[in-house]
Amino acid sequence: MTAAAPPNLLLIVVDQWRGDWMPGVVHPTGRLPQLPSLERLMREGTTFRRHYAQASPCGPARASLLTGMYAMNHRVIQNRVPMAADITHLAAEARAHGHMPALIGYTSWMPDPRVTPAGDPRYRMYGANMPGWTVLASMEEPDFEAYFAHLIARGMALPPDPFDVWRPRPDSDGIAPATVPAPLSDTAWATDVALDYLAGCRGRPWFLHLGYWRPHPPFVAPEPYDRRHDPDSLPRPVARDRSGSACRHSFAAWLAETCPAGDFVQGHAGPAAGIDDAAVMRIRSQYAGLMSEIDDQLGRVLAHLDRTGEIDRTLIVFTSDHGEMLGDHRLFGKLTFQDPAFHIPLVIRDPRVPPEDRGREVEAFTESIDVMPTILDWLGLPIPSQCDGRSLTGFCHGHPVPGWRQAAHFEFDFGDPVGRAAERALGLGDDECGLAVLRGPRFKYVHFAGLPPLLFDMVEDPHETCDLAGDPAHAAVALDCARQLLDWRIARADRRLPRYRGSPAGLTFDGRLVGGGG
C-alpha cells in the first residue's frame, strides 16, 4: 500500500461464533469445518488466538466492540438497556474526521432516555442502530421489512408471520433445512448489498461495517449447507454429565434448568439440557453449515477486492460479538460465564504488513474493546479518552507491545427487573445479579455479587468442570485472583471526567492545559 493510496475499512462482525471453532484449532473428538476464505484471511493477516468479548448478550457485547469500553463503564448491561448520550463510538469518531461509515447488519443500541422522549418508538423494539452509520441494510426492527421485501421481489411467498422464514422447512425434522434457499438467505442478502455498495464507491475510499446474523440461532442452515458437515465428524460437546462440581453451583444449575430448548430445536419443549446427544450433534452440523455459508459469502467479497485492486489498501477485521455454548455444559446460547460464550475470533488483515511477515498468530490476551482503537489508529485518527482498549497494530507488525494485559476480563448481568426470574430462583436482590471474570493463562476466577465465587484451573481442567474455589489448597490462588479483579476494576473505572482538572491556569486534561486556559 502506498502512502498516497486512500484507505478503506472493512469490519466484518458475525454473530455467536466460537473462538475455538476457527481454522487451525485441533479438537480431540472431531474435525472443524474447512473455511477456505477465512483461512486465506488468516494466512494474509494476524490471528489473535486468545480474543475475548467483554459482555453478553448482543447489546452489551456490541456496545463494548463499538465504543472500546468495558461494560462496567458503558453500563449497557443487557439488551434494550440504553447507552448514555455522551458516549462516542466508532461511527461517530470516523464521521467526525471525514469518513462516511456504512452499516450492514445491526448494533443493538437504545437511545439515552434523558435526552430522548419516552414515547420514541425505538423503546418498543429489540434494538436500533447507533447514529452516525449510513444504514444500507439492517436486521434491527422494523428494518426486517427490507429483507422481507427482498424475498417477495424474488418470488418467494412469505408465511402469515414473515418471521417464520427462519423456521425449518415444514417437511423437515425441526433442525434442517431452512425454508429460505441459500441464494435468498439473510447471509447472501447482506453480501449482495455489500457488493452493490462497494461497486458504487467506484474507487473512492469507503468504510463498511458488514454484519452477518449467523451463525446465530435458529441453527437451521439452507441447502446444501445443511448437509455439508457429517454430525459424527464434528467435535463433541463437553461436560454433558451432571457430576462436575461446577454443575452444583446454584447459578450453573439454574442455567441448565432454564435454558430453553425451543430456541434451538424447533418444537422441542423443556430445557436445552434435555436435548439428546444425537440432536446436539445435528445442531452442531447446522452451526458448521452456517459458518460455511458465511465463508462462501466472504469469498465473494474478497474476490471483488481482488478484482478491483482494493485488497491492497483495505484494512479487514473479522470478529464476532460473542460466542456460543453449543451443547457444552448442557447449555446453548451465551448467557453464562464459560469460555465458549466469550472466547471469539479476531483476524486482522493489514495491507501495510509486508507479505513475508503475514500469517502471524498472537497468543496475548486481547479483547473486543481493542477493535475500535485499532481501526482508529490504522486510519490515523485520535483514540477517544473513553476507550479502555488499546491498538493492536503493533502485534500485526510483530512489534513488542509493552505493558500489555496478562488476562482477559468479561462480565455478565443476568438480572431481570421485569420477570425477576434469577432474583427469585437464586434469592438475589436487583443489584446482585452480576458476575465478573478474570481469565488468566492458568486460572479463571468468576466473582458473583451475591453468590459464592468459582475458580478453575484452565490448564488441568480446560472445560471448567471442577470448581476449586472451596478447596483450601487453592485459597491463596482464589484470594490473589480476587485481588487482581479488584485492581482491574479500580484501574479501569470510568475516568473520562476525572482526567480533567481545574487549575489556576484554567482547565487541564491529563495535566495539559485545554484551549489556552483563561
JSON list of N, CA, C and O in Angstrom, two decimals, residues 156-161 164-181 220-221 223 266-267:
[
{"chain": "A", "resi": 156, "resn": "MET", "atom": "N", "xyz": [-40.66, -15.22, -3.64]},
{"chain": "A", "resi": 156, "resn": "MET", "atom": "CA", "xyz": [-40.91, -16.10, -2.51]},
{"chain": "A", "resi": 156, "resn": "MET", "atom": "C", "xyz": [-42.16, -15.64, -1.78]},
{"chain": "A", "resi": 156, "resn": "MET", "atom": "O", "xyz": [-42.32, -14.48, -1.44]},
{"chain": "A", "resi": 157, "resn": "ALA", "atom": "N", "xyz": [-43.08, -16.59, -1.53]},
{"chain": "A", "resi": 157, "resn": "ALA", "atom": "CA", "xyz": [-44.28, -16.29, -0.77]},
{"chain": "A", "resi": 157, "resn": "ALA", "atom": "C", "xyz": [-43.97, -16.37, 0.72]},
{"chain": "A", "resi": 157, "resn": "ALA", "atom": "O", "xyz": [-43.46, -17.38, 1.21]},
{"chain": "A", "resi": 158, "resn": "LEU", "atom": "N", "xyz": [-44.26, -15.30, 1.42]},
{"chain": "A", "resi": 158, "resn": "LEU", "atom": "CA", "xyz": [-43.97, -15.27, 2.86]},
{"chain": "A", "resi": 158, "resn": "LEU", "atom": "C", "xyz": [-45.09, -15.94, 3.64]},
{"chain": "A", "resi": 158, "resn": "LEU", "atom": "O", "xyz": [-46.26, -15.87, 3.27]},
{"chain": "A", "resi": 159, "resn": "PRO", "atom": "N", "xyz": [-44.76, -16.59, 4.77]},
{"chain": "A", "resi": 159, "resn": "PRO", "atom": "CA", "xyz": [-45.79, -17.14, 5.64]},
{"chain": "A", "resi": 159, "resn": "PRO", "atom": "C", "xyz": [-46.59, -16.02, 6.30]},
{"chain": "A", "resi": 159, "resn": "PRO", "atom": "O", "xyz": [-46.18, -14.85, 6.28]},
{"chain": "A", "resi": 160, "resn": "PRO", "atom": "N", "xyz": [-47.74, -16.33, 6.92]},
{"chain": "A", "resi": 160, "resn": "PRO", "atom": "CA", "xyz": [-48.54, -15.28, 7.58]},
{"chain": "A", "resi": 160, "resn": "PRO", "atom": "C", "xyz": [-47.73, -14.45, 8.56]},
{"chain": "A", "resi": 160, "resn": "PRO", "atom": "O", "xyz": [-47.89, -13.24, 8.63]},
{"chain": "A", "resi": 161, "resn": "ASP", "atom": "N", "xyz": [-46.88, -15.11, 9.34]},
{"chain": "A", "resi": 161, "resn": "ASP", "atom": "CA", "xyz": [-45.93, -14.39, 10.17]},
{"chain": "A", "resi": 161, "resn": "ASP", "atom": "C", "xyz": [-44.60, -14.43, 9.43]},
{"chain": "A", "resi": 161, "resn": "ASP", "atom": "O", "xyz": [-43.94, -15.47, 9.36]},
{"chain": "A", "resi": 164, "resn": "ASP", "atom": "N", "xyz": [-41.42, -16.34, 10.33]},
{"chain": "A", "resi": 164, "resn": "ASP", "atom": "CA", "xyz": [-41.32, -17.79, 10.19]},
{"chain": "A", "resi": 164, "resn": "ASP", "atom": "C", "xyz": [-40.42, -18.21, 9.04]},
{"chain": "A", "resi": 164, "resn": "ASP", "atom": "O", "xyz": [-40.18, -19.41, 8.85]},
{"chain": "A", "resi": 165, "resn": "VAL", "atom": "N", "xyz": [-39.93, -17.25, 8.25]},
{"chain": "A", "resi": 165, "resn": "VAL", "atom": "CA", "xyz": [-38.99, -17.63, 7.19]},
{"chain": "A", "resi": 165, "resn": "VAL", "atom": "C", "xyz": [-37.72, -18.24, 7.79]},
{"chain": "A", "resi": 165, "resn": "VAL", "atom": "O", "xyz": [-36.98, -18.93, 7.08]},
{"chain": "A", "resi": 166, "resn": "TRP", "atom": "N", "xyz": [-37.45, -17.99, 9.06]},
{"chain": "A", "resi": 166, "resn": "TRP", "atom": "CA", "xyz": [-36.26, -18.56, 9.69]},
{"chain": "A", "resi": 166, "resn": "TRP", "atom": "C", "xyz": [-36.54, -19.90, 10.36]},
{"chain": "A", "resi": 166, "resn": "TRP", "atom": "O", "xyz": [-35.66, -20.46, 11.03]},
{"chain": "A", "resi": 167, "resn": "ARG", "atom": "N", "xyz": [-37.73, -20.43, 10.17]},
{"chain": "A", "resi": 167, "resn": "ARG", "atom": "CA", "xyz": [-38.03, -21.76, 10.69]},
{"chain": "A", "resi": 167, "resn": "ARG", "atom": "C", "xyz": [-37.54, -22.83, 9.72]},
{"chain": "A", "resi": 167, "resn": "ARG", "atom": "O", "xyz": [-37.31, -22.55, 8.54]},
{"chain": "A", "resi": 168, "resn": "PRO", "atom": "N", "xyz": [-37.40, -24.06, 10.20]},
{"chain": "A", "resi": 168, "resn": "PRO", "atom": "CA", "xyz": [-37.05, -25.15, 9.28]},
{"chain": "A", "resi": 168, "resn": "PRO", "atom": "C", "xyz": [-38.16, -25.36, 8.26]},
{"chain": "A", "resi": 168, "resn": "PRO", "atom": "O", "xyz": [-39.31, -25.00, 8.48]},
{"chain": "A", "resi": 169, "resn": "ARG", "atom": "N", "xyz": [-37.81, -25.94, 7.14]},
{"chain": "A", "resi": 169, "resn": "ARG", "atom": "CA", "xyz": [-38.80, -26.26, 6.12]},
{"chain": "A", "resi": 169, "resn": "ARG", "atom": "C", "xyz": [-39.84, -27.20, 6.73]},
{"chain": "A", "resi": 169, "resn": "ARG", "atom": "O", "xyz": [-39.51, -28.09, 7.52]},
{"chain": "A", "resi": 170, "resn": "PRO", "atom": "N", "xyz": [-41.12, -27.02, 6.40]},
{"chain": "A", "resi": 170, "resn": "PRO", "atom": "CA", "xyz": [-42.19, -27.80, 7.06]},
{"chain": "A", "resi": 170, "resn": "PRO", "atom": "C", "xyz": [-42.00, -29.31, 6.96]},
{"chain": "A", "resi": 170, "resn": "PRO", "atom": "O", "xyz": [-42.43, -30.04, 7.86]},
{"chain": "A", "resi": 171, "resn": "ASP", "atom": "N", "xyz": [-41.36, -29.79, 5.91]},
{"chain": "A", "resi": 171, "resn": "ASP", "atom": "CA", "xyz": [-41.20, -31.24, 5.76]},
{"chain": "A", "resi": 171, "resn": "ASP", "atom": "C", "xyz": [-39.93, -31.75, 6.42]},
{"chain": "A", "resi": 171, "resn": "ASP", "atom": "O", "xyz": [-39.54, -32.91, 6.24]},
{"chain": "A", "resi": 172, "resn": "SER", "atom": "N", "xyz": [-39.26, -30.89, 7.23]},
{"chain": "A", "resi": 172, "resn": "SER", "atom": "CA", "xyz": [-38.00, -31.31, 7.86]},
{"chain": "A", "resi": 172, "resn": "SER", "atom": "C", "xyz": [-38.27, -31.87, 9.25]},
{"chain": "A", "resi": 172, "resn": "SER", "atom": "O", "xyz": [-39.41, -31.93, 9.71]},
{"chain": "A", "resi": 173, "resn": "ASP", "atom": "N", "xyz": [-37.20, -32.22, 9.92]},
{"chain": "A", "resi": 173, "resn": "ASP", "atom": "CA", "xyz": [-37.32, -32.82, 11.26]},
{"chain": "A", "resi": 173, "resn": "ASP", "atom": "C", "xyz": [-37.21, -31.80, 12.38]},
{"chain": "A", "resi": 173, "resn": "ASP", "atom": "O", "xyz": [-37.03, -32.15, 13.53]},
{"chain": "A", "resi": 174, "resn": "GLY", "atom": "N", "xyz": [-37.29, -30.52, 12.05]},
{"chain": "A", "resi": 174, "resn": "GLY", "atom": "CA", "xyz": [-37.22, -29.48, 13.07]},
{"chain": "A", "resi": 174, "resn": "GLY", "atom": "C", "xyz": [-35.84, -28.90, 13.27]},
{"chain": "A", "resi": 174, "resn": "GLY", "atom": "O", "xyz": [-35.66, -27.97, 14.04]},
{"chain": "A", "resi": 175, "resn": "ILE", "atom": "N", "xyz": [-34.83, -29.45, 12.58]},
{"chain": "A", "resi": 175, "resn": "ILE", "atom": "CA", "xyz": [-33.48, -28.92, 12.69]},
{"chain": "A", "resi": 175, "resn": "ILE", "atom": "C", "xyz": [-33.01, -28.35, 11.35]},
{"chain": "A", "resi": 175, "resn": "ILE", "atom": "O", "xyz": [-32.36, -27.32, 11.31]},
{"chain": "A", "resi": 176, "resn": "ALA", "atom": "N", "xyz": [-33.36, -28.97, 10.25]},
{"chain": "A", "resi": 176, "resn": "ALA", "atom": "CA", "xyz": [-32.90, -28.52, 8.93]},
{"chain": "A", "resi": 176, "resn": "ALA", "atom": "C", "xyz": [-33.76, -29.18, 7.86]},
{"chain": "A", "resi": 176, "resn": "ALA", "atom": "O", "xyz": [-34.46, -30.16, 8.13]},
{"chain": "A", "resi": 177, "resn": "PRO", "atom": "N", "xyz": [-33.72, -28.68, 6.64]},
{"chain": "A", "resi": 177, "resn": "PRO", "atom": "CA", "xyz": [-33.05, -27.47, 6.18]},
{"chain": "A", "resi": 177, "resn": "PRO", "atom": "C", "xyz": [-33.93, -26.25, 6.36]},
{"chain": "A", "resi": 177, "resn": "PRO", "atom": "O", "xyz": [-35.09, -26.35, 6.75]},
{"chain": "A", "resi": 178, "resn": "ALA", "atom": "N", "xyz": [-33.35, -25.08, 6.04]},
{"chain": "A", "resi": 178, "resn": "ALA", "atom": "CA", "xyz": [-34.08, -23.82, 6.18]},
{"chain": "A", "resi": 178, "resn": "ALA", "atom": "C", "xyz": [-35.13, -23.67, 5.10]},
{"chain": "A", "resi": 178, "resn": "ALA", "atom": "O", "xyz": [-35.01, -24.22, 4.00]},
{"chain": "A", "resi": 179, "resn": "THR", "atom": "N", "xyz": [-36.17, -22.91, 5.41]},
{"chain": "A", "resi": 179, "resn": "THR", "atom": "CA", "xyz": [-37.23, -22.64, 4.45]},
{"chain": "A", "resi": 179, "resn": "THR", "atom": "C", "xyz": [-36.72, -21.80, 3.28]},
{"chain": "A", "resi": 179, "resn": "THR", "atom": "O", "xyz": [-37.06, -22.04, 2.12]},
{"chain": "A", "resi": 180, "resn": "VAL", "atom": "N", "xyz": [-35.88, -20.81, 3.57]},
{"chain": "A", "resi": 180, "resn": "VAL", "atom": "CA", "xyz": [-35.36, -19.91, 2.55]},
{"chain": "A", "resi": 180, "resn": "VAL", "atom": "C", "xyz": [-34.17, -20.57, 1.86]},
{"chain": "A", "resi": 180, "resn": "VAL", "atom": "O", "xyz": [-33.25, -21.05, 2.53]},
{"chain": "A", "resi": 181, "resn": "PRO", "atom": "N", "xyz": [-34.13, -20.60, 0.52]},
{"chain": "A", "resi": 181, "resn": "PRO", "atom": "CA", "xyz": [-32.99, -21.18, -0.18]},
{"chain": "A", "resi": 181, "resn": "PRO", "atom": "C", "xyz": [-31.75, -20.33, -0.01]},
{"chain": "A", "resi": 181, "resn": "PRO", "atom": "O", "xyz": [-31.82, -19.12, 0.26]},
{"chain": "A", "resi": 220, "resn": "VAL", "atom": "N", "xyz": [-30.43, -23.41, 11.72]},
{"chain": "A", "resi": 220, "resn": "VAL", "atom": "CA", "xyz": [-31.08, -24.02, 10.57]},
{"chain": "A", "resi": 220, "resn": "VAL", "atom": "C", "xyz": [-30.38, -23.50, 9.33]},
{"chain": "A", "resi": 220, "resn": "VAL", "atom": "O", "xyz": [-30.53, -22.33, 8.97]},
{"chain": "A", "resi": 221, "resn": "ALA", "atom": "N", "xyz": [-29.59, -24.34, 8.68]},
{"chain": "A", "resi": 221, "resn": "ALA", "atom": "CA", "xyz": [-28.84, -23.93, 7.50]},
{"chain": "A", "resi": 221, "resn": "ALA", "atom": "C", "xyz": [-29.63, -24.24, 6.23]},
{"chain": "A", "resi": 221, "resn": "ALA", "atom": "O", "xyz": [-30.35, -25.24, 6.18]},
{"chain": "A", "resi": 223, "resn": "GLU", "atom": "N", "xyz": [-30.14, -25.43, 2.26]},
{"chain": "A", "resi": 223, "resn": "GLU", "atom": "CA", "xyz": [-29.46, -26.40, 1.39]},
{"chain": "A", "resi": 223, "resn": "GLU", "atom": "C", "xyz": [-28.45, -25.66, 0.50]},
{"chain": "A", "resi": 223, "resn": "GLU", "atom": "O", "xyz": [-28.72, -24.52, 0.08]},
{"chain": "A", "resi": 266, "resn": "GLN", "atom": "N", "xyz": [-36.59, -26.61, 16.82]},
{"chain": "A", "resi": 266, "resn": "GLN", "atom": "CA", "xyz": [-38.00, -26.30, 16.61]},
{"chain": "A", "resi": 266, "resn": "GLN", "atom": "C", "xyz": [-38.91, -27.35, 17.21]},
{"chain": "A", "resi": 266, "resn": "GLN", "atom": "O", "xyz": [-38.75, -28.56, 16.96]},
{"chain": "A", "resi": 267, "resn": "GLY", "atom": "N", "xyz": [-39.86, -26.92, 18.05]},
{"chain": "A", "resi": 267, "resn": "GLY", "atom": "CA", "xyz": [-40.84, -27.82, 18.61]},
{"chain": "A", "resi": 267, "resn": "GLY", "atom": "C", "xyz": [-40.37, -28.63, 19.79]},
{"chain": "A", "resi": 267, "resn": "GLY", "atom": "O", "xyz": [-41.11, -29.46, 20.30]}
]
